[in-house]
Coordinates of C-alpha atoms in Angstrom, one line a residue:
Chain A
X33 CA -24.2 8.6 31.6
X34 CA -20.8 9.6 32.4
X35 CA -19.0 11.8 29.7
X36 CA -16.7 9.9 27.5
X37 CA -13.2 11.1 28.1
X38 CA -10.5 10.1 25.3
X39 CA -6.8 9.3 26.3
X40 CA -4.0 9.1 23.5
X41 CA -2.0 6.4 23.9
X42 CA 1.2 4.2 22.2
X43 CA -0.1 1.3 20.5
X44 CA 2.1 -2.2 21.6
X45 CA -0.6 -4.5 19.9
X46 CA -2.9 -4.0 17.9
X47 CA -6.8 -4.3 17.8
X48 CA -10.0 -3.6 19.4
X49 CA -11.5 -4.3 23.1
X50 CA -13.9 -3.2 25.4
X51 CA -14.3 -4.2 29.0
X52 CA -14.9 -3.4 32.6
X53 CA -11.9 -1.4 34.3
X54 CA -9.3 -3.9 36.2
X55 CA -7.0 -1.4 38.1
X56 CA -4.0 -3.2 39.2
X57 CA -2.9 -2.8 43.0
X58 CA 0.1 -1.2 43.7
X59 CA 2.6 -3.4 45.5
X60 CA 4.0 -1.9 48.1
X61 CA 6.1 -3.0 51.4
X62 CA 4.2 -0.8 53.8
X63 CA 2.5 -2.5 56.8
X64 CA 4.7 -5.7 56.3
X65 CA 5.8 -7.0 60.2
X66 CA 8.8 -6.9 61.3
X67 CA 11.3 -9.6 61.5
X68 CA 12.0 -12.5 63.5
X69 CA 16.1 -13.6 64.3
X70 CA 18.0 -13.0 61.1
X71 CA 18.7 -16.1 60.7
X72 CA 14.5 -17.3 60.3
X73 CA 14.3 -14.1 58.7
X74 CA 17.1 -15.4 56.2
X75 CA 15.6 -18.7 55.8
X76 CA 11.6 -17.4 55.4
X77 CA 12.8 -15.5 52.0
X78 CA 14.7 -18.4 50.7
X79 CA 11.4 -20.6 51.3
X80 CA 9.4 -18.0 49.3
X81 CA 12.1 -18.0 46.2
X82 CA 11.7 -21.6 46.4
X83 CA 8.0 -21.1 46.3
X84 CA 8.2 -18.7 43.6
X85 CA 10.5 -20.7 41.7
X86 CA 7.9 -23.9 41.8
X87 CA 5.3 -21.6 40.7
X88 CA 7.0 -20.3 37.6
X89 CA 8.3 -23.7 36.8
X90 CA 4.2 -24.9 36.8
X91 CA 3.6 -22.2 34.4
X92 CA 6.2 -22.1 32.4
X93 CA 5.4 -26.5 31.6
X94 CA 1.9 -25.6 30.4
X95 CA 3.1 -22.5 28.3
X96 CA 3.8 -21.9 25.1
X97 CA 7.8 -21.9 23.9
X98 CA 8.0 -18.2 23.5
X99 CA 6.4 -18.0 27.1
X100 CA 8.4 -20.1 28.4
X101 CA 11.4 -18.4 27.1
X102 CA 10.4 -15.7 29.3
X103 CA 9.6 -17.3 32.7
X104 CA 12.8 -18.9 32.3
X105 CA 14.4 -15.4 32.3
X106 CA 12.5 -15.2 35.5
X107 CA 13.4 -18.8 36.7
X108 CA 17.1 -18.4 36.0
X109 CA 17.6 -14.8 38.4
X110 CA 15.6 -16.7 41.4
X111 CA 18.1 -19.6 40.4
X112 CA 21.0 -16.8 41.2
X113 CA 21.9 -16.5 44.8
X114 CA 23.1 -12.7 44.2
X115 CA 19.5 -11.9 44.3
X116 CA 18.8 -13.1 48.2
X117 CA 22.0 -11.8 49.2
X118 CA 21.2 -8.5 48.2
X119 CA 17.7 -8.5 50.2
X120 CA 19.9 -10.3 53.1
X121 CA 22.2 -7.5 54.0
X122 CA 19.5 -5.8 54.5
X123 CA 17.7 -8.2 56.7
X124 CA 21.7 -8.2 58.4
X125 CA 20.8 -4.1 58.9
X126 CA 17.0 -4.9 60.9
X127 CA 14.8 -5.0 58.3
X128 CA 12.3 -8.4 58.0
X129 CA 12.4 -10.6 55.5
X130 CA 9.4 -8.8 53.3
X131 CA 10.7 -5.1 53.4
X132 CA 14.1 -6.1 53.0
X133 CA 13.3 -7.9 49.7
X134 CA 11.0 -5.2 48.4
X135 CA 14.2 -2.7 49.5
X136 CA 16.4 -4.5 47.2
X137 CA 14.6 -5.7 44.9
X138 CA 13.6 -2.1 44.3
X139 CA 17.0 -0.5 44.4
X140 CA 17.9 -3.3 41.7
X141 CA 15.0 -2.4 39.4
X142 CA 15.6 1.0 39.5
X143 CA 19.0 0.6 38.3
X144 CA 17.4 -1.1 35.5
X145 CA 15.0 1.6 34.8
X146 CA 17.5 3.9 34.6
X147 CA 19.7 1.9 31.7
X148 CA 20.1 4.1 28.9
X149 CA 18.6 1.1 26.2
X150 CA 15.0 1.0 25.8
X151 CA 15.4 -3.1 25.4
X152 CA 16.8 -3.3 28.7
X153 CA 14.1 -0.7 30.5
X154 CA 11.6 -2.8 29.4
X155 CA 13.0 -6.1 31.2
X156 CA 12.7 -3.9 34.5
X157 CA 9.3 -5.0 34.7
X158 CA 10.1 -9.0 34.3
X159 CA 12.3 -8.7 37.6
X160 CA 9.0 -6.8 39.1
X161 CA 7.1 -10.0 38.6
X162 CA 10.1 -11.7 40.0
X163 CA 10.1 -9.6 43.5
X164 CA 5.6 -9.9 43.8
X165 CA 5.9 -13.0 43.3
X166 CA 8.3 -13.6 45.7
X167 CA 6.8 -11.1 48.3
X168 CA 3.1 -12.7 47.8
X169 CA 5.2 -16.0 49.1
X170 CA 6.6 -14.2 52.1
X171 CA 3.1 -12.5 53.1
X172 CA 0.5 -15.1 52.1
X173 CA -1.5 -13.1 49.7
X174 CA -2.1 -14.7 46.2
X175 CA -1.5 -13.0 42.9
X176 CA -4.7 -11.3 41.9
X177 CA -5.6 -12.6 38.7
X178 CA -8.8 -10.8 37.2
X179 CA -12.2 -11.0 35.7
X180 CA -12.3 -12.5 32.0
X181 CA -13.5 -10.2 29.3
X182 CA -11.3 -7.4 31.6
X183 CA -9.4 -4.3 30.1
X184 CA -6.3 -4.0 32.9
X185 CA -5.3 -0.4 34.0
X186 CA -2.2 0.0 35.4
X187 CA 1.5 0.9 35.4
X188 CA 2.8 -2.4 34.1
X189 CA 1.7 -5.8 33.4
X190 CA 4.1 -8.3 34.7
X191 CA 4.4 -11.2 31.9
X192 CA 3.6 -14.1 34.7
X193 CA 0.4 -12.2 35.0
X194 CA -0.4 -12.1 31.5
X195 CA 0.0 -15.6 31.2
X196 CA -1.9 -16.6 34.0
X197 CA -4.4 -14.7 32.9
X198 CA -7.4 -16.1 30.4
X199 CA -7.5 -14.0 27.3
X200 CA -9.9 -15.8 25.2
X201 CA -13.0 -14.2 26.2
X202 CA -11.4 -10.8 24.9
X203 CA -10.8 -7.5 26.9
X204 CA -7.7 -5.4 26.5
X205 CA -4.5 -3.7 27.9
X206 CA -4.0 0.1 29.1
X207 CA -0.7 1.1 30.7
X208 CA 0.6 4.6 31.8
X209 CA 3.8 3.8 31.2
X210 CA 4.6 0.5 29.9
X211 CA 6.7 -0.5 26.8
X212 CA 5.8 -1.3 23.1
X213 CA 9.8 -3.6 23.6
X214 CA 8.2 -5.4 27.1
X215 CA 7.7 -9.0 27.2
X216 CA 4.3 -8.2 27.6
X217 CA 3.7 -6.5 24.3
X218 CA 5.5 -9.4 22.6
X219 CA 2.9 -11.9 24.3
X220 CA 0.1 -9.6 23.1
X221 CA 1.1 -9.0 20.1
X222 CA 1.5 -12.8 19.5
X223 CA -1.8 -13.5 21.2
X224 CA -3.7 -10.6 19.5
X225 CA -4.7 -9.0 22.8
X226 CA -5.3 -5.0 21.9
X227 CA -2.6 -3.2 24.5
X228 CA -2.0 0.7 25.0
X229 CA 1.0 2.1 26.7
X230 CA 2.7 5.3 27.4
X231 CA -0.8 7.0 28.0
X232 CA 0.1 8.7 31.2
X233 CA -2.0 8.3 34.3
X234 CA -5.4 9.0 34.5
X235 CA -8.4 8.2 36.4
X236 CA -10.8 5.9 36.4
X237 CA -13.1 3.5 38.3
X238 CA -12.8 0.1 38.6
X239 CA -15.8 -1.2 36.9
X240 CA -15.9 1.4 34.3
X241 CA -16.4 0.7 30.7
X242 CA -13.5 1.2 28.4
X243 CA -12.9 1.0 25.1
X244 CA -9.9 0.1 23.8
X245 CA -8.4 1.2 20.3
X246 CA -5.2 -0.3 20.1
X247 CA -5.3 0.3 16.4
X248 CA -6.3 3.9 17.0
X249 CA -4.2 4.8 19.6
X250 CA -6.7 5.9 21.9
X251 CA -8.6 4.6 25.2
X252 CA -12.1 5.9 25.6
X253 CA -13.6 6.1 29.5
X254 CA -17.1 4.7 29.2
X255 CA -18.0 5.1 25.6
X256 CA -21.3 5.1 24.0
X257 CA -22.4 2.4 22.2
X258 CA -22.0 4.2 19.1
X259 CA -18.3 4.9 19.4
X260 CA -17.9 1.2 19.9
X261 CA -19.7 0.0 17.2
X262 CA -17.9 2.4 14.9
X263 CA -14.6 1.6 15.9
X264 CA -15.3 -2.2 15.3
X265 CA -16.9 -1.2 11.5
X266 CA -13.6 0.6 10.9
X267 CA -11.0 -2.1 12.0
X268 CA -13.3 -4.4 10.1
X269 CA -13.6 -2.2 6.9
X270 CA -9.5 -1.8 7.5
X271 CA -9.1 -5.5 7.4
X272 CA -8.7 -7.2 4.0
X273 CA -10.6 -10.7 3.0
X274 CA -11.1 -12.3 6.9
X275 CA -8.9 -15.3 6.1
X276 CA -10.1 -18.7 7.7
X277 CA -6.7 -19.3 10.2
X278 CA -6.4 -15.8 11.5
X279 CA -3.5 -16.9 14.1
X280 CA -0.9 -17.8 10.8
X281 CA -2.2 -14.7 9.2
X282 CA -0.8 -11.2 11.0
X283 CA -1.7 -7.5 10.1
X284 CA 0.3 -5.3 9.9
X285 CA -0.6 -1.6 11.3
X286 CA -2.1 -0.7 7.6
X287 CA -4.0 -3.8 7.4
X288 CA -1.9 -5.7 4.9
X289 CA -2.4 -9.4 6.0
X290 CA 1.2 -11.3 6.4
X291 CA 1.1 -15.0 5.8
X292 CA 2.6 -17.0 8.5
X293 CA 4.0 -20.2 7.9
X294 CA 6.0 -22.9 9.8
X295 CA 9.1 -24.6 8.3
X296 CA 9.2 -28.2 10.0
X297 CA 12.9 -30.3 10.0
X298 CA 11.1 -33.4 11.3
X299 CA 7.8 -34.7 11.7
X300 CA 8.3 -34.8 15.5
X301 CA 8.3 -30.8 15.4
X302 CA 4.6 -30.8 14.4
X303 CA 3.5 -31.6 18.5
X304 CA 5.1 -28.2 19.3
X305 CA 3.7 -26.2 16.9
X306 CA -0.4 -25.2 17.5
X307 CA -1.9 -25.3 14.3
X308 CA -3.9 -22.6 14.6
X309 CA -1.0 -20.1 15.0
X310 CA 0.4 -20.9 11.5
X311 CA -1.1 -20.9 7.7
X312 CA 0.3 -24.2 7.5
X313 CA 3.5 -25.6 6.6
X314 CA 5.9 -23.7 4.3
X315 CA 8.8 -26.1 4.1
X316 CA 8.5 -29.4 5.3
X317 CA 12.1 -31.4 4.9
X318 CA 12.3 -34.7 3.4
X319 CA 16.1 -35.6 3.9
X320 CA 15.9 -36.3 7.5
X321 CA 12.9 -39.1 7.6
X322 CA 15.9 -41.8 7.6
X323 CA 15.4 -44.3 4.6
X324 CA 14.6 -42.3 1.5
X325 CA 13.9 -45.9 -0.3
X326 CA 11.1 -46.5 1.8
X327 CA 8.1 -45.5 0.2
X328 CA 5.4 -45.9 3.1
X329 CA 7.8 -43.8 5.3
X330 CA 7.4 -40.5 3.5
X331 CA 3.7 -41.7 2.5
X332 CA 3.0 -41.7 6.5
X333 CA 5.0 -38.7 7.2
X334 CA 3.7 -36.7 4.7
X335 CA -0.3 -37.7 5.7
X336 CA 0.6 -36.9 9.4
X337 CA 1.7 -33.8 8.2
X338 CA -1.8 -33.0 6.3
X339 CA -4.0 -34.8 9.0
X340 CA -2.3 -32.2 11.3
X341 CA -2.6 -28.7 9.1
X342 CA -6.5 -29.7 8.1
X343 CA -7.7 -27.1 5.5
X344 CA -4.0 -25.7 5.5
X345 CA -1.6 -26.3 2.8
X346 CA 2.0 -28.7 3.8
X347 CA 4.4 -27.9 1.4
X348 CA 6.7 -30.9 0.9
X349 CA 10.2 -30.3 -0.6
X350 CA 11.8 -33.1 -2.3
X351 CA 15.0 -34.3 -1.7
X352 CA 17.8 -31.5 -1.7
X353 CA 20.6 -33.7 -1.4
X354 CA 24.2 -33.5 -2.1
X355 CA 25.7 -30.0 -0.8
X356 CA 25.7 -29.8 3.1
X357 CA 23.1 -32.6 3.2
X358 CA 25.2 -35.4 2.5
X359 CA 24.0 -37.9 5.1
X360 CA 22.5 -40.5 2.8
X361 CA 25.9 -41.2 1.3
X362 CA 24.1 -40.7 -2.3
X363 CA 25.1 -37.0 -2.5
X364 CA 28.4 -35.5 -5.1
X365 CA 31.9 -35.6 -4.6
X366 CA 33.6 -33.3 -2.0
X367 CA 34.7 -30.8 -4.6
X368 CA 31.3 -30.5 -6.4
X369 CA 29.6 -30.1 -3.1
X370 CA 28.0 -26.6 -3.4
X371 CA 27.9 -26.1 -7.4
X372 CA 27.8 -29.3 -8.6
X373 CA 25.4 -32.2 -8.8
X374 CA 22.6 -31.3 -6.0
X375 CA 18.9 -30.9 -5.7
X376 CA 17.1 -31.2 -8.7
X377 CA 20.2 -31.8 -10.4
X378 CA 20.8 -35.0 -7.9
X379 CA 17.0 -36.2 -8.6
X380 CA 16.3 -36.2 -12.1
X381 CA 20.2 -38.2 -12.3
X382 CA 18.7 -40.4 -10.1
X383 CA 14.9 -41.0 -10.9
X384 CA 14.3 -44.0 -8.8
X385 CA 14.3 -41.7 -5.5
X386 CA 12.7 -39.7 -7.4
X387 CA 9.8 -41.3 -8.6
X388 CA 9.5 -43.0 -5.1
X389 CA 9.0 -39.9 -3.7
X390 CA 6.8 -38.4 -6.6
X391 CA 4.1 -41.6 -5.8
X392 CA 4.4 -41.0 -2.3
X393 CA 3.5 -37.4 -2.7
X394 CA 1.0 -37.9 -5.5
X395 CA -0.6 -40.9 -3.1
X396 CA -0.7 -38.2 -0.3
X397 CA -1.9 -35.2 -2.0
X398 CA -5.6 -37.0 -2.0
X399 CA -5.8 -36.3 1.7
X400 CA -5.3 -32.8 1.6
X401 CA -3.8 -29.7 0.8
X402 CA -0.4 -30.5 0.0
X403 CA 2.0 -28.9 -2.3
X404 CA 5.7 -30.2 -3.8
X405 CA 8.4 -28.1 -3.7
X406 CA 11.5 -28.0 -5.9
X407 CA 15.1 -27.5 -4.8
X408 CA 18.2 -25.9 -6.7
X409 CA 16.0 -25.2 -10.0
X410 CA 18.0 -23.5 -12.2
X411 CA 16.4 -23.8 -15.6
X412 CA 12.8 -24.2 -16.4
X413 CA 13.3 -27.8 -18.4
X414 CA 14.2 -28.9 -14.8
X415 CA 10.6 -28.4 -13.6
X416 CA 9.1 -29.9 -16.7
X417 CA 11.5 -32.9 -16.2
X418 CA 9.8 -33.6 -12.2
X419 CA 6.8 -32.6 -14.2
X420 CA 6.7 -35.4 -16.7
X421 CA 7.7 -37.9 -13.8
X422 CA 5.0 -36.8 -11.6
X423 CA 2.4 -37.1 -14.5
X424 CA 4.0 -40.4 -15.8
X425 CA 3.4 -42.2 -11.5
X426 CA -0.1 -40.2 -11.7
X427 CA -1.0 -42.5 -14.6
X428 CA 0.8 -45.9 -13.3
X429 CA -1.1 -45.5 -10.0
X430 CA -4.6 -44.4 -11.4
X431 CA -4.0 -47.6 -13.8
X432 CA -3.7 -49.5 -10.4
X433 CA -6.5 -48.0 -8.8
X434 CA -4.7 -46.6 -6.1
X435 CA -6.0 -43.0 -5.4
X436 CA -4.2 -39.6 -6.4
X437 CA -4.1 -36.5 -6.9
X438 CA -1.6 -33.8 -8.7
X439 CA -0.2 -31.4 -6.2
X440 CA 0.6 -27.9 -7.0
X441 CA 4.7 -28.4 -7.8
X442 CA 6.5 -25.2 -7.2
X443 CA 10.2 -24.5 -7.5
X444 CA 12.7 -23.1 -4.5
X445 CA 14.1 -19.6 -6.1
X446 CA 17.9 -20.4 -4.4
X447 CA 19.7 -20.1 -7.8
X448 CA 20.4 -16.5 -9.1
X449 CA 20.2 -17.7 -12.9
X450 CA 16.7 -18.5 -11.8
X451 CA 15.9 -15.6 -9.7
X452 CA 16.8 -12.9 -13.0
X453 CA 14.6 -14.7 -14.7
X454 CA 11.2 -15.8 -12.6
X455 CA 9.0 -14.7 -15.6
X456 CA 10.5 -18.0 -17.7
X457 CA 9.1 -20.2 -14.9
X458 CA 5.4 -19.9 -15.7
X459 CA 4.9 -23.6 -15.1
X460 CA 6.2 -22.9 -11.9
X461 CA 2.7 -23.1 -9.4
X462 CA 4.4 -21.2 -6.8
X463 CA 7.5 -19.8 -5.8
X464 CA 9.9 -19.5 -2.5
X465 CA 13.0 -17.9 -1.5
X466 CA 15.7 -20.3 -0.1
X467 CA 17.8 -17.3 0.9
X468 CA 21.1 -19.1 2.4
X469 CA 22.0 -20.5 -1.0
X470 CA 20.9 -17.6 -2.8
X471 CA 23.0 -15.7 -0.4
X472 CA 25.6 -17.7 -0.9
X473 CA 26.2 -18.0 -4.4
X474 CA 25.0 -14.3 -5.1
X475 CA 28.1 -13.5 -2.7
X476 CA 30.7 -16.3 -4.0
X477 CA 30.7 -17.4 0.2
X478 CA 30.0 -20.6 1.2
X479 CA 28.2 -20.2 4.1
X480 CA 30.0 -22.8 5.9
X481 CA 33.4 -21.0 5.5
X482 CA 33.8 -19.3 8.2
X483 CA 37.1 -17.2 6.4
X484 CA 34.3 -16.0 4.4
X485 CA 31.1 -15.9 6.9
X486 CA 31.3 -11.7 7.0
X487 CA 30.9 -11.6 3.3
X488 CA 28.3 -14.1 3.3
X489 CA 26.7 -12.0 5.6
X490 CA 27.3 -8.6 4.2
X491 CA 25.5 -9.9 1.1
X492 CA 22.6 -8.8 2.5
X493 CA 21.3 -6.2 0.1
X494 CA 22.1 -7.8 -3.1
X495 CA 19.8 -10.5 -1.7
X496 CA 17.1 -8.3 -1.0
X497 CA 17.2 -6.7 -4.1
X498 CA 17.0 -9.9 -6.2
X499 CA 13.7 -10.7 -4.0
X500 CA 12.7 -7.4 -5.0
X501 CA 12.9 -8.1 -8.3
X502 CA 11.6 -11.5 -8.3
X503 CA 8.5 -10.7 -6.7
X504 CA 7.7 -8.0 -9.0
X505 CA 7.7 -10.7 -11.9
X506 CA 5.7 -13.4 -9.6
X507 CA 3.1 -10.7 -9.2
X508 CA 3.0 -9.7 -12.7
X509 CA 2.6 -13.6 -13.3
X510 CA 0.0 -13.5 -10.7
X511 CA 1.9 -16.5 -8.4
X512 CA 2.0 -17.2 -5.3
X513 CA 5.9 -16.2 -3.7
X514 CA 7.1 -16.5 -0.3
X515 CA 10.2 -17.0 1.4
X516 CA 11.4 -20.2 3.4
X517 CA 15.1 -19.1 3.5
X518 CA 16.7 -18.6 6.9
X519 CA 16.2 -14.9 6.9
X520 CA 12.6 -14.9 7.4
X521 CA 13.4 -16.2 10.8
X522 CA 15.8 -13.2 12.2
X523 CA 13.8 -10.6 13.3
X524 CA 16.5 -8.1 12.1
X525 CA 16.0 -9.4 8.5
X526 CA 12.3 -9.0 8.4
X527 CA 12.2 -5.1 7.7
X528 CA 14.3 -5.4 4.5
X529 CA 12.1 -8.4 3.3
X530 CA 8.6 -6.4 4.1
X531 CA 10.2 -3.5 1.8
X532 CA 11.0 -5.8 -0.9
X533 CA 7.8 -6.9 -1.3
X534 CA 7.5 -10.6 0.5
X535 CA 4.0 -11.1 2.1
X536 CA 4.9 -14.6 3.1
X537 CA 7.3 -15.7 5.8
X538 CA 8.4 -19.5 6.4
X539 CA 10.1 -19.7 10.2
X540 CA 11.6 -22.3 12.3
X541 CA 8.9 -23.8 14.5
X542 CA 11.2 -21.6 17.3
X543 CA 10.7 -18.4 15.9
X544 CA 7.4 -18.0 15.1
X545 CA 6.2 -16.0 18.0
X546 CA 8.8 -13.9 17.4
X547 CA 8.2 -13.2 13.7
X548 CA 4.7 -12.7 14.8
X549 CA 5.2 -10.0 17.1
X550 CA 7.9 -8.4 15.3
X551 CA 5.7 -8.1 11.9
X552 CA 2.9 -6.9 14.0
X553 CA 4.5 -3.9 15.3
X554 CA 5.3 -3.1 11.8
X555 CA 3.7 -1.0 8.9
X556 CA 3.7 -2.7 5.8
X557 CA 6.9 -1.4 3.8
X558 CA 9.1 -2.3 6.4
X559 CA 8.8 0.6 8.9
X560 CA 8.5 0.0 12.8
X561 CA 5.5 1.1 14.4
X562 CA 7.6 2.5 17.2
X563 CA 10.1 4.7 15.3
X564 CA 6.3 6.6 13.8
X565 CA 5.1 8.1 17.6
Chain B
X98 CA 32.2 -3.6 8.8
X99 CA 34.8 -5.6 10.9
X100 CA 33.9 -7.1 14.2
X101 CA 36.1 -6.1 17.1
X102 CA 38.9 -8.2 17.2
X103 CA 38.5 -10.9 20.0
X104 CA 41.9 -11.5 21.5
X105 CA 42.3 -14.3 24.2
X106 CA 45.5 -14.8 26.3
X107 CA 46.8 -16.0 29.6
X108 CA 48.2 -13.3 32.4
X109 CA 50.5 -13.1 34.8
X110 CA 47.7 -14.3 37.6
X111 CA 46.7 -16.9 36.0
X112 CA 43.8 -15.7 34.0
X113 CA 42.6 -17.1 30.7
X114 CA 41.4 -13.9 29.0
X115 CA 39.4 -12.6 25.9
X116 CA 38.1 -9.0 24.4
X117 CA 35.0 -9.2 22.6
X118 CA 32.6 -7.0 21.3
X119 CA 29.0 -7.7 22.0
X120 CA 26.6 -7.5 18.1
X121 CA 23.6 -8.7 19.2
X122 CA 21.2 -6.9 18.2
X123 CA 19.7 -6.2 21.5
X124 CA 22.6 -6.6 24.3
X125 CA 22.5 -8.5 26.7
X126 CA 19.4 -8.9 27.9
X127 CA 16.7 -11.2 29.0
X128 CA 17.8 -14.5 26.9
X129 CA 21.0 -13.9 26.1
X130 CA 21.8 -13.4 29.6
X131 CA 20.3 -16.7 30.6
X132 CA 21.9 -18.3 27.7
X133 CA 25.6 -16.6 28.8
X134 CA 25.1 -17.5 32.5
X135 CA 24.2 -21.5 31.8
X136 CA 27.1 -21.9 30.0
X137 CA 29.3 -20.1 32.5
X138 CA 27.7 -21.9 34.7
X139 CA 28.9 -25.1 33.4
X140 CA 32.0 -24.7 34.1
X141 CA 34.3 -25.5 37.5
X142 CA 37.0 -22.5 36.9
X143 CA 36.2 -18.7 38.4
X144 CA 34.8 -16.9 35.7
X145 CA 34.4 -13.0 35.4
X146 CA 33.8 -10.0 33.7
X147 CA 34.1 -6.8 32.7
X148 CA 32.4 -4.0 30.6
X149 CA 34.1 -1.3 28.7
X150 CA 37.0 -0.9 30.8
X151 CA 35.5 -0.2 34.1
X152 CA 37.5 -2.5 36.1
X153 CA 34.7 -4.0 38.2
X154 CA 35.2 -7.7 37.6
X155 CA 31.6 -9.2 37.8
X156 CA 30.9 -13.0 38.1
X157 CA 30.1 -14.1 34.9
X158 CA 27.9 -16.9 36.5
X159 CA 25.4 -14.7 38.0
X160 CA 22.5 -13.2 35.8
X161 CA 21.4 -11.0 38.4
X162 CA 25.3 -8.9 38.3
X163 CA 25.2 -9.9 34.4
X164 CA 21.8 -7.7 33.8
X165 CA 22.4 -5.2 36.2
X166 CA 26.1 -4.2 34.3
X167 CA 23.4 -3.5 31.4
X168 CA 25.5 -4.3 28.7
X169 CA 24.7 -2.9 25.4
X170 CA 25.5 -4.1 21.7
X171 CA 28.4 -2.2 20.8
X172 CA 29.7 -2.7 24.8
X173 CA 33.3 -4.6 24.8
X174 CA 33.1 -7.1 27.4
X175 CA 36.5 -8.7 29.1
X176 CA 36.0 -12.3 30.1
X177 CA 38.1 -13.9 32.1
X178 CA 38.4 -17.1 33.9
X179 CA 40.8 -19.2 36.3
X180 CA 41.1 -22.5 37.6
X181 CA 39.6 -25.9 35.7
X182 CA 38.6 -25.9 32.5
X183 CA 39.4 -22.4 32.5
X184 CA 41.0 -21.6 28.5
X185 CA 38.4 -23.8 27.3
X186 CA 35.4 -21.5 29.0
X187 CA 36.7 -18.6 27.8
X188 CA 37.0 -19.9 24.1
X189 CA 33.4 -21.7 24.4
X190 CA 31.8 -17.8 26.3
X191 CA 33.6 -16.1 23.6
X192 CA 32.4 -17.7 20.6
X193 CA 28.8 -17.6 21.8
X194 CA 29.4 -14.2 21.9
X195 CA 30.0 -14.3 18.5
X196 CA 27.7 -16.2 17.6
X197 CA 25.0 -12.9 18.8
X198 CA 24.0 -16.1 21.8
X199 CA 22.7 -18.7 19.2
X200 CA 19.4 -16.1 19.5
X201 CA 18.8 -17.0 15.9
X202 CA 19.9 -20.8 15.6
X203 CA 18.2 -22.9 17.3
X204 CA 16.8 -25.1 14.6
X205 CA 20.0 -25.4 12.4
X206 CA 19.3 -26.6 9.3
X207 CA 19.1 -24.1 6.2
X208 CA 16.3 -23.5 3.6

């Protein structure tokens, strides 16, 4: 057996993978046939661009939103006549279409690779992807996929090749260069494919067995079975109790599990979210369901969400009317928009609406893991009053023989008076921060008023301090606490929120993949892994 | 920190012009460039950009040119437009840069 060789790299996506090496072929423009006439070569190139465009479009159609967004960038580049024009200058000078294309693109790519900014340099491989795809259309060579379960080894990996490949059989990625900020790194993190970058060039035979220990930042060529077992058991030990829905749980680099749930604004969004990628629904709004007086509509929608989620929790927020949500015409008058009768205050003032929604929730709760979130709670008495409504409605329904179950009832933490006094809310089953309201109340700056927008944004440190204090209170009470405010959907705020101690984030569907990859690249105290090397 | 004050004006050559600082965390890269050029292409006027007073005006509808300009966070971008709906285009593009290319707000509603 060959002697094991160990190479260090920078982890771009944690995890462990073992498989035979697939060596990436270097794309070169050598041996490309010289062209015919200038016009014919130009036409050939335009045809090849159209073919590449169609291929990427088809790939985007069968990809999730994050991946489609990455391909969208490539498609937009291909649609830009400037790209073909760069090559046409070379065709006029006598090059064939393929040589002109590769020459022009290489020059452009070299410009991007010299960018002062790592984020921009990491986009160079996206343009390499375009270059190769058009070149393969020109030369009739197909872009090679590789065997499932292999470890890809090369200078860098193009996003469209990653997306074409079947990663369900395992394997991994080892890049001589590459970047933790590249699109492929984002994709690898969101699909839990182990990936190492910056190993420097090393010799390895195609087909050789490779161990990618991306958690430990190293790759082992021709590892002993014993080594693989050791790495696997070490990684398993570091893992906290195995969650049943791994897709919704991301591990930080130091092995802390972070739960990621979806925010659902409208039931139609469920179609676009893969339930196995989230730990359930952290917030489902109900203000936008249409007629709030239609109990069956409420019930149907909650059932739909529960069926979609399987065993995972679905947290439904009771009608949060008033303030900026005036669609139903039952909100408070304008002067009270944000500081008047809204949220729980309005629900308690309009008990018929609250009772109707409670009935729908009680019935739906019998069919899954339902939680109820109360908006705008300021004092414990409001929570108690709503509990009484649920208990009374449960008794009434029970008397009629209707099947019900009492859901867990938690509260939004969005009023500073509640956030500071969380220990008084011992009857709340769980807590969830609503940071938009919290921020505007802490800064006394309305979020829909452009003239004070800067103040609203600048209040972030104050919001984080209040969150950190409330997290400590919730932990002493042994109550779950998470966040469903907009801050959690912004990668820029994730480090501060992790530092504040949050471990459960609810995120808008189109930000799920980004937040997942952001968290996957961090330590639990909020430091980025890339800064640590 | 106050943002760079965005200015909008019409110059003697008939260009509508605005100047703005790019505040988005990742500068004008992949997705932001797509958003920017798509919006630019939705207007019938010519749209050009200049980055950090380079005095080189690039086609604002070309993602290839915009990526090539390697625009970072903190860059000062001048946008000028001439022709039909030029003022409207400048206003919309400037607002897009100010909104950080709508990167965080696609789903609108807040919790």
